[in-house]
Coordinates of C-alpha atoms in Angstrom, one line a residue:
X1 CA 146.5 47.7 198.4
X2 CA 148.8 47.2 201.5
X3 CA 149.6 50.2 203.8
X4 CA 153.2 50.2 202.6
X5 CA 152.1 50.4 199.0
X6 CA 149.8 53.3 199.9
X7 CA 152.7 55.0 201.7
X8 CA 154.9 54.7 198.6
X9 CA 152.4 56.8 196.7
X10 CA 153.0 59.9 198.9
X11 CA 155.8 62.4 198.2
X12 CA 158.6 62.9 200.7
X13 CA 158.3 63.4 203.6
X14 CA 156.0 60.4 203.7
X15 CA 153.4 60.0 206.5
X16 CA 154.1 57.5 209.3
X17 CA 152.7 54.0 208.8
X18 CA 150.6 54.6 212.0
X19 CA 149.1 57.7 210.6
X20 CA 148.0 55.9 207.4
X21 CA 146.8 52.9 209.4
X22 CA 144.5 55.3 211.4
X23 CA 143.1 56.9 208.3
X24 CA 142.5 53.5 206.7
X25 CA 140.8 52.2 209.8
X26 CA 138.5 55.2 209.7
X27 CA 137.6 54.6 206.1
X28 CA 136.9 51.0 206.9
X29 CA 134.7 51.9 209.9
X30 CA 132.7 54.1 207.5
X31 CA 132.5 51.1 205.1
X32 CA 134.3 52.9 202.2
X33 CA 136.9 50.1 202.2
X34 CA 137.3 46.5 203.3
X35 CA 140.2 44.2 203.8
X36 CA 141.5 40.7 203.3
X37 CA 143.8 39.2 206.0
X38 CA 147.2 37.9 205.1
X39 CA 148.6 36.8 208.4
X40 CA 149.5 39.9 210.4
X41 CA 148.9 42.2 207.5
X42 CA 145.8 43.5 205.7
X43 CA 145.2 44.2 202.0
X44 CA 142.6 46.9 201.6
X45 CA 140.1 47.3 198.7
X46 CA 137.5 49.8 197.8
X47 CA 133.9 49.0 198.7
X48 CA 132.4 52.0 196.9
X49 CA 133.3 53.7 193.6
X50 CA 135.2 57.0 193.5
X51 CA 132.0 58.7 192.3
X52 CA 130.0 57.3 195.3
X53 CA 132.7 58.4 197.7
X54 CA 132.9 61.9 196.2
X55 CA 129.1 62.3 196.2
X56 CA 128.9 61.3 199.9
X57 CA 131.8 63.6 200.8
X58 CA 130.2 66.5 199.0
X59 CA 126.8 65.9 200.7
X60 CA 128.5 65.6 204.1
X61 CA 130.5 68.9 203.5
X62 CA 127.3 70.8 202.6
X63 CA 125.4 69.3 205.5
X64 CA 128.2 70.2 208.0
X65 CA 129.4 73.6 206.8
X66 CA 126.5 75.0 204.9
X67 CA 123.5 74.0 207.2
X68 CA 122.3 71.4 204.7
X69 CA 121.8 74.1 202.1
X70 CA 123.0 73.8 198.5
X71 CA 122.0 77.4 198.0
X72 CA 124.4 78.5 200.8
X73 CA 127.2 76.4 199.3
X74 CA 126.7 77.9 195.8
X75 CA 126.4 81.4 197.3
X76 CA 129.7 80.9 199.1
X77 CA 131.4 79.9 195.8
X78 CA 130.0 82.9 194.1
X79 CA 131.1 85.3 196.8
X80 CA 134.6 83.8 196.7
X81 CA 134.5 84.3 192.9
X82 CA 135.0 80.5 192.4
X83 CA 131.8 80.4 190.2
X84 CA 131.2 82.8 187.3
X85 CA 127.9 83.8 185.8
X86 CA 128.7 81.4 182.9
X87 CA 129.2 78.6 185.4
X88 CA 125.8 79.4 187.0
X89 CA 124.1 79.5 183.6
X90 CA 125.6 76.1 182.8
X91 CA 124.3 74.7 186.1
X92 CA 120.8 76.1 185.2
X93 CA 121.0 74.4 181.8
X94 CA 122.0 71.1 183.4
X95 CA 119.0 71.3 185.8
X96 CA 116.7 72.0 182.9
X97 CA 117.6 68.7 181.2

């Protein structure tokens, strides 16, 4: 996908091309995406699946904001009433499998 194609996916007001370019460069530096050169433009492609990216993002979030503790993360969700008792029971069932 080219930067202009990516920009077209955004609703108005669309982000500046330079903003998207910076975000894409960051993703490339972190090796989530790669690119093919077409003269002065680049076409970007995914190097990891959406699931791999989401897993890595979740782990980073828990490490950064919850002191590497999944218990702290789940506790925060419970305190904010984002997880119910039923949700927790389902998680326990999943762990037991």
